[in-house]
């Protein structure tokens, strides 16, 4: 039986990953500061603890694991990582987790470790044109991420590859591009654009108005959670270390994403643009490398995942006390 350790198992991607690994028949230990917010974990063991503590990292790696997924990070959407207010925490917390986990794996001779890097490592200078961003893997250098979150991810990528060179680890490094889906943060300040837009549309009566940060022309691509899990487990079970993009090539402006959510919701709303943290002008995944190496590409259009996500967020909005739009 495959055994897997999922760090960050209480988070969005981690909790979905645990479910998938269990469905595949694996024995799974999850670790996180908190349990999953939206449903009970399916992990065989769930350790509540702080991976900034090296003793906890040593404790959770006390048995052989075929697969280790290191997803724990101090993170959030633009409202959390682009304001500057959380920079020191983001860098210190996430770097400490990665430093500790790699050292624990080295000491226990655990080799197969997946690390979730981010599209935020790509240089801002290649993402000024909303129609033509360059996010091919090789474009990462000369480095110029537009956030400290991105700089920490880049540092940690390098750390994983340094452990590969010097300590015989076999890291798999993926750069995720905007993963979304049900059971992700949808309110509270750490939510990302698809969830925030679904919430705003769900909370606004037909004919009303929603606010969007920036001019709405900025572009992104969004990958549905199940597609992400397929890409990451394929990478883990390949002999390829990466770094490699896991994302969608279907690029959409934030205004058009809002219109897509409105269509799915069956509502006509007007958009008011307001100042806010927006990040780079354009970004989309470049999947040539992952397609060539793993034969992977997303299988569904963005709209399919948005429908599922909207349905779930609309239910949250109905079932919980109303939050501000
Ligand atoms: P998430 O915030 O839902 O999950 C991260 C989890 O890590 C949280 O449950 C959090 O409690 C946990 N964590 C944080 N600090 C910890 C600590 N000190 N000890 C133990 N647990 C700790 O985020 P997610 O969307 O599931 O993202 C997972 C990973 O993928 C992160 O590394 C993130 O940076 C990366 N990533 C995500 C996206 C995306 O679009 N969701 C994009 C790029 C990269």
Coordinates of C-alpha atoms and ligand atoms in Angstrom, one line a residue:
X1 CA 0.0 0.0 0.0
X2 CA 1.3 3.4 -0.9
X3 CA 1.9 5.7 2.1
X4 CA 1.8 9.5 1.8
X5 CA 2.5 12.5 4.1
X6 CA 0.5 15.6 3.2
X7 CA 1.8 18.8 4.8
X8 CA -0.9 21.5 4.6
X9 CA -3.6 18.8 4.7
X10 CA -6.0 21.2 6.3
X11 CA -5.8 23.7 3.4
X12 CA -7.6 23.8 0.1
X13 CA -5.3 21.8 -2.1
X14 CA -4.1 19.5 0.7
X15 CA -7.6 18.5 1.8
X16 CA -8.6 17.6 -1.8
X17 CA -5.3 15.7 -2.2
X18 CA -5.9 13.6 0.9
X19 CA -9.3 12.6 -0.5
X20 CA -7.8 11.6 -3.8
X21 CA -5.0 9.6 -2.2
X22 CA -7.5 7.8 0.0
X23 CA -9.7 7.1 -3.0
X24 CA -6.6 5.5 -4.6
X25 CA -6.1 3.3 -1.6
X26 CA -3.1 5.0 0.1
X27 CA -2.4 5.3 3.8
X28 CA -2.3 9.0 4.5
X29 CA -1.0 11.1 7.3
X30 CA -2.0 14.8 7.2
X31 CA -0.3 17.7 9.1
X32 CA -1.6 21.2 9.5
X33 CA -2.1 24.0 12.0
X34 CA -5.8 23.3 11.6
X35 CA -8.3 20.7 10.4
X36 CA -10.0 21.3 7.0
X37 CA -12.6 24.0 7.3
X38 CA -15.4 22.5 5.1
X39 CA -15.5 18.8 5.7
X40 CA -13.9 16.2 7.9
X41 CA -10.5 14.9 6.7
X42 CA -10.2 11.4 5.3
X43 CA -6.6 11.1 6.4
X44 CA -5.8 7.9 8.5
X45 CA -3.9 10.2 10.9
X46 CA -4.2 13.9 11.2
X47 CA -1.6 15.7 13.2
X48 CA -2.3 19.2 14.4
X49 CA 1.0 21.0 14.7
X50 CA 3.3 23.8 13.5
X51 CA 5.8 22.8 10.8
X52 CA 7.9 25.8 11.8
X53 CA 8.9 23.6 14.7
X54 CA 11.7 21.2 13.6
X55 CA 10.7 18.7 16.3
X56 CA 7.2 18.5 14.7
X57 CA 8.8 17.9 11.3
X58 CA 11.0 15.1 12.8
X59 CA 7.9 13.6 14.5
X60 CA 5.7 13.5 11.4
X61 CA 8.5 11.9 9.3
X62 CA 9.0 9.0 11.8
X63 CA 8.1 6.3 9.3
X64 CA 8.9 5.5 5.6
X65 CA 6.7 7.4 3.2
X66 CA 6.5 6.7 -0.6
X67 CA 5.3 10.2 -1.2
X68 CA 5.6 13.5 0.7
X69 CA 3.6 16.5 -0.5
X70 CA 4.8 19.8 1.1
X71 CA 1.9 22.2 0.5
X72 CA 2.0 24.1 3.8
X73 CA 2.6 27.8 3.4
X74 CA 1.5 31.2 4.8
X75 CA -0.5 32.3 1.8
X76 CA -3.6 34.0 0.5
X77 CA -4.9 35.9 -2.5
X78 CA -3.9 39.3 -3.7
X79 CA -5.5 40.9 -0.6
X80 CA -3.1 39.0 1.5
X81 CA 0.2 38.8 -0.4
X82 CA 0.3 42.0 -2.5
X83 CA -0.4 44.6 0.2
X84 CA 3.0 44.4 1.8
X85 CA 1.4 44.1 5.3
X86 CA 2.2 40.4 5.7
X87 CA 5.6 40.2 3.9
X88 CA 7.8 39.3 6.9
X89 CA 5.4 36.7 8.1
X90 CA 4.9 35.1 4.7
X91 CA 8.7 34.9 4.0
X92 CA 9.7 33.7 7.5
X93 CA 6.8 31.2 8.0
X94 CA 7.0 29.5 4.6
X95 CA 10.8 29.5 4.4
X96 CA 11.1 28.0 7.9
X97 CA 8.6 25.2 7.0
X98 CA 10.6 24.3 3.9
X99 CA 13.9 24.4 5.7
X100 CA 12.6 22.2 8.4
X101 CA 10.9 19.7 6.2
X102 CA 13.9 19.2 3.9
X103 CA 16.2 18.6 6.9
X104 CA 13.7 16.1 8.4
X105 CA 13.5 14.3 5.1
X106 CA 17.3 14.2 4.8
X107 CA 17.8 12.8 8.2
X108 CA 15.2 10.1 7.6
X109 CA 16.4 9.4 4.1
X110 CA 12.9 10.1 2.7
X111 CA 13.5 11.0 -0.9
X112 CA 10.3 11.7 -2.8
X113 CA 9.0 15.1 -1.9
X114 CA 6.7 17.3 -3.9
X115 CA 6.9 21.1 -3.4
X116 CA 4.2 23.5 -4.5
X117 CA 5.9 26.6 -5.9
X118 CA 3.9 29.3 -7.7
X119 CA 3.5 31.3 -10.9
X120 CA 4.3 34.2 -8.6
X121 CA 8.0 33.4 -9.1
X122 CA 7.9 34.7 -12.7
X123 CA 9.4 38.1 -13.4
X124 CA 7.1 41.0 -13.4
X125 CA 8.9 42.4 -16.6
X126 CA 7.5 39.4 -18.7
X127 CA 3.9 40.0 -17.5
X128 CA 3.3 43.7 -18.4
X129 CA 1.2 42.9 -21.4
X130 CA -2.1 41.4 -20.4
X131 CA -2.4 39.7 -23.8
X132 CA 1.1 38.3 -24.0
X133 CA 2.6 37.2 -20.7
X134 CA 5.6 34.9 -20.8
X135 CA 5.5 32.2 -18.1
X136 CA 7.7 29.5 -19.7
X137 CA 9.7 27.8 -17.0
X138 CA 13.0 29.1 -18.4
X139 CA 11.8 32.7 -18.2
X140 CA 12.1 32.6 -14.4
X141 CA 15.6 34.2 -14.6
X142 CA 16.9 36.9 -14.3
X143 CA 14.5 36.8 -11.3
X144 CA 12.1 39.6 -10.5
X145 CA 9.0 38.3 -8.8
X146 CA 6.5 41.1 -7.9
X147 CA 5.9 39.9 -4.4
X148 CA 7.9 38.6 -1.4
X149 CA 5.6 35.6 -1.5
X150 CA 7.1 34.9 -5.0
X151 CA 10.7 35.5 -3.8
X152 CA 10.2 33.0 -0.9
X153 CA 8.9 30.4 -3.4
X154 CA 11.9 31.0 -5.7
X155 CA 14.3 30.6 -2.7
X156 CA 12.5 27.4 -1.6
X157 CA 12.6 25.9 -5.1
X158 CA 16.3 26.5 -5.1
X159 CA 16.6 24.9 -1.7
X160 CA 14.8 21.7 -2.9
X161 CA 17.2 21.5 -5.8
X162 CA 20.2 22.1 -3.5
X163 CA 19.1 19.2 -1.4
X164 CA 18.8 17.1 -4.6
X165 CA 22.4 18.0 -5.5
X166 CA 24.0 17.6 -2.1
X167 CA 21.8 15.1 -0.2
X168 CA 20.3 12.7 -2.7
X169 CA 16.7 13.9 -2.4
X170 CA 14.3 13.5 -5.3
X171 CA 12.1 16.7 -5.2
X172 CA 9.3 17.3 -7.7
X173 CA 8.7 21.0 -8.0
X174 CA 5.5 22.4 -9.6
X175 CA 4.6 26.0 -10.2
X176 CA 0.8 26.3 -9.6
X177 CA -1.1 28.9 -11.5
X178 CA -4.3 30.0 -9.6
X179 CA -6.0 26.8 -8.5
X180 CA -9.7 27.1 -7.6
X181 CA -12.7 25.0 -6.7
X182 CA -15.2 24.1 -4.0
X183 CA -14.0 24.0 -0.4
X184 CA -11.5 26.8 -0.9
X185 CA -11.3 30.0 1.1
X186 CA -14.1 32.2 -0.2
X187 CA -14.3 35.0 2.4
X188 CA -12.2 36.6 5.1
X189 CA -9.4 38.3 3.1
X190 CA -7.3 35.4 1.9
X191 CA -9.6 34.3 -0.9
X192 CA -8.6 34.5 -4.5
X193 CA -10.3 36.1 -7.5
X194 CA -12.6 33.2 -8.6
X195 CA -13.9 32.6 -5.1
X196 CA -14.2 36.4 -4.4
X197 CA -16.2 37.0 -7.6
X198 CA -18.5 34.0 -6.9
X199 CA -19.1 35.4 -3.4
X200 CA -19.8 38.9 -4.7
X201 CA -22.2 37.7 -7.4
X202 CA -24.0 35.3 -5.0
X203 CA -24.5 38.1 -2.5
X204 CA -25.7 40.7 -5.0
X205 CA -29.3 40.8 -6.3
X206 CA -29.9 40.8 -10.0
X207 CA -29.4 44.3 -11.5
X208 CA -27.0 45.3 -8.7
X209 CA -23.3 46.2 -8.8
X210 CA -20.1 44.5 -7.8
X211 CA -16.7 46.0 -7.2
X212 CA -13.5 44.7 -8.9
X213 CA -10.0 45.7 -7.9
X214 CA -8.0 47.4 -10.7
X215 CA -9.3 48.2 -14.2
X216 CA -10.5 44.6 -14.8
X217 CA -8.3 44.3 -17.9
X218 CA -5.6 42.3 -16.0
X219 CA -5.6 38.7 -17.2
X220 CA -5.0 35.4 -15.5
X221 CA -5.6 31.7 -16.1
X222 CA -7.4 29.4 -13.5
X223 CA -7.1 25.7 -13.0
X224 CA -9.8 23.6 -11.5
X225 CA -8.7 21.6 -8.4
X226 CA -9.2 18.1 -9.9
X227 CA -7.0 18.9 -12.8
X228 CA -4.3 20.2 -10.5
X229 CA -4.4 16.9 -8.5
X230 CA -4.0 14.9 -11.7
X231 CA -1.0 17.0 -12.7
X232 CA 0.7 16.9 -9.3
X233 CA 0.3 13.1 -8.8
X234 CA 1.5 12.5 -12.3
X235 CA 4.6 14.6 -11.5
X236 CA 5.2 12.8 -8.2
X237 CA 5.1 9.4 -9.9
X238 CA 7.4 10.5 -12.8
X239 CA 11.1 10.7 -12.8
X240 CA 10.9 14.4 -13.6
X241 CA 11.9 16.9 -11.0
X242 CA 10.7 20.1 -12.7
X243 CA 10.3 22.9 -12.0
X244 CA 7.2 22.7 -14.2
X245 CA 4.0 24.7 -14.6
X246 CA 0.7 23.2 -13.5
X247 CA -1.9 25.6 -14.7
X248 CA -4.3 26.4 -17.5
X249 CA -3.5 28.1 -20.8
X250 CA -7.1 29.5 -21.0
X251 CA -6.5 33.2 -20.3
X252 CA -9.3 35.5 -19.2
X253 CA -9.5 39.1 -18.0
X254 CA -10.9 39.7 -14.6
X255 CA -13.9 41.5 -16.0
X256 CA -14.6 38.6 -18.3
X257 CA -14.3 36.2 -15.4
X258 CA -16.9 38.3 -13.5
X259 CA -19.2 38.2 -16.6
X260 CA -18.7 34.4 -16.7
X261 CA -19.7 34.1 -13.1
X262 CA -22.7 36.3 -13.7
X263 CA -23.8 34.1 -16.6
X264 CA -23.4 31.0 -14.6
X265 CA -25.5 32.6 -11.8
X266 CA -28.1 33.9 -14.2
X267 CA -27.6 37.5 -13.1
X268 CA -26.9 40.8 -14.8
X269 CA -24.8 43.0 -12.7
X270 CA -22.7 46.1 -13.4
X271 CA -19.0 46.3 -12.5
X272 CA -17.4 49.2 -10.6
X273 CA -13.6 49.3 -10.7
X274 CA -11.9 50.4 -7.5
X275 CA -8.3 50.7 -6.5
X276 CA -6.9 47.5 -4.9
X277 CA -3.9 45.1 -5.0
X278 CA -3.9 43.4 -8.4
X279 CA -0.4 42.0 -9.1
X280 CA 1.0 41.7 -12.6
X281 CA -1.0 42.8 -15.7
X282 CA -1.1 39.4 -17.4
X283 CA -0.4 35.8 -16.5
X284 CA -1.1 32.4 -17.9
X285 CA 0.4 29.0 -17.6
X286 CA 2.7 27.8 -20.4
X287 CA 2.1 24.0 -20.5
X288 CA 4.5 23.0 -23.3
X289 CA 7.0 21.5 -20.8
X290 CA 4.5 19.5 -18.7
X291 CA 2.8 18.2 -21.8
X292 CA 6.0 17.1 -23.4
X293 CA 7.3 15.4 -20.2
X294 CA 4.1 14.0 -18.6
X295 CA 1.5 14.1 -21.4
X296 CA -0.7 16.3 -19.1
X297 CA -3.0 19.1 -20.1
X298 CA -6.2 20.3 -18.5
X299 CA -9.2 18.4 -19.8
X300 CA -12.1 20.8 -19.2
X301 CA -12.9 24.4 -20.0
X302 CA -12.8 27.1 -17.3
X303 CA -16.6 27.4 -17.3
X304 CA -17.1 23.8 -16.1
X305 CA -15.1 24.4 -12.9
X306 CA -16.6 27.9 -12.4
X307 CA -20.1 26.3 -12.4
X308 CA -19.2 23.8 -9.7
X309 CA -17.4 26.4 -7.6
X310 CA -20.3 28.9 -7.9
X311 CA -22.8 26.3 -6.8
X312 CA -20.7 25.5 -3.8
X313 CA -20.1 29.2 -2.8
X314 CA -23.7 30.1 -3.3
X315 CA -24.6 27.4 -0.9
X316 CA -22.1 28.7 1.7
X317 CA -23.5 32.2 1.3
X318 CA -27.0 30.8 1.9
X319 CA -26.1 28.6 4.8
X320 CA -23.8 31.1 6.7
X321 CA -24.4 34.5 8.2
X322 CA -24.1 37.1 5.3
X323 CA -20.6 38.4 4.9
X324 CA -19.9 41.8 3.3
X325 CA -19.8 41.7 -0.5
Ligands
LIG1 P1 -4.1 27.0 1.9 O1 -3.7 28.3 2.6 O2 -5.5 26.6 1.8 O3 -3.3 25.8 2.5 C1 -2.0 25.9 3.1 C2 -2.1 25.2 4.5 O4 -0.9 25.3 5.1 C3 -3.2 25.9 5.4 O5 -4.1 24.9 5.8 C4 -2.3 26.3 6.6 O6 -3.0 26.2 7.9 C5 -1.1 25.4 6.5 N1 0.0 26.0 7.2 C6 0.5 27.2 7.2 N2 1.5 27.4 8.0 C7 1.6 26.2 8.6 C8 2.5 25.8 9.7 N3 3.4 26.6 10.2 N4 2.4 24.5 10.1 C9 1.5 23.6 9.6 N5 0.6 24.0 8.6 C10 0.7 25.3 8.1 O7 -3.4 27.1 0.4 P2 -3.6 26.2 -0.9 O8 -4.4 27.0 -1.9 O9 -4.1 24.8 -0.5 O10 -2.1 26.1 -1.4 C11 -1.3 25.0 -1.1 C12 0.1 25.3 -1.6 O11 0.1 25.6 -3.0 C13 0.8 26.5 -0.9 O12 2.1 26.2 -0.8 C14 0.6 27.6 -1.9 O13 1.6 28.6 -1.8 C15 0.7 26.8 -3.2 N6 0.0 27.5 -4.3 C16 -1.3 27.6 -4.4 C17 -1.9 28.2 -5.4 C18 -3.4 28.3 -5.5 O14 -3.9 28.9 -6.4 N7 -4.2 27.8 -4.5 C19 -1.2 28.8 -6.4 C20 0.2 28.7 -6.3 C21 0.8 28.1 -5.3

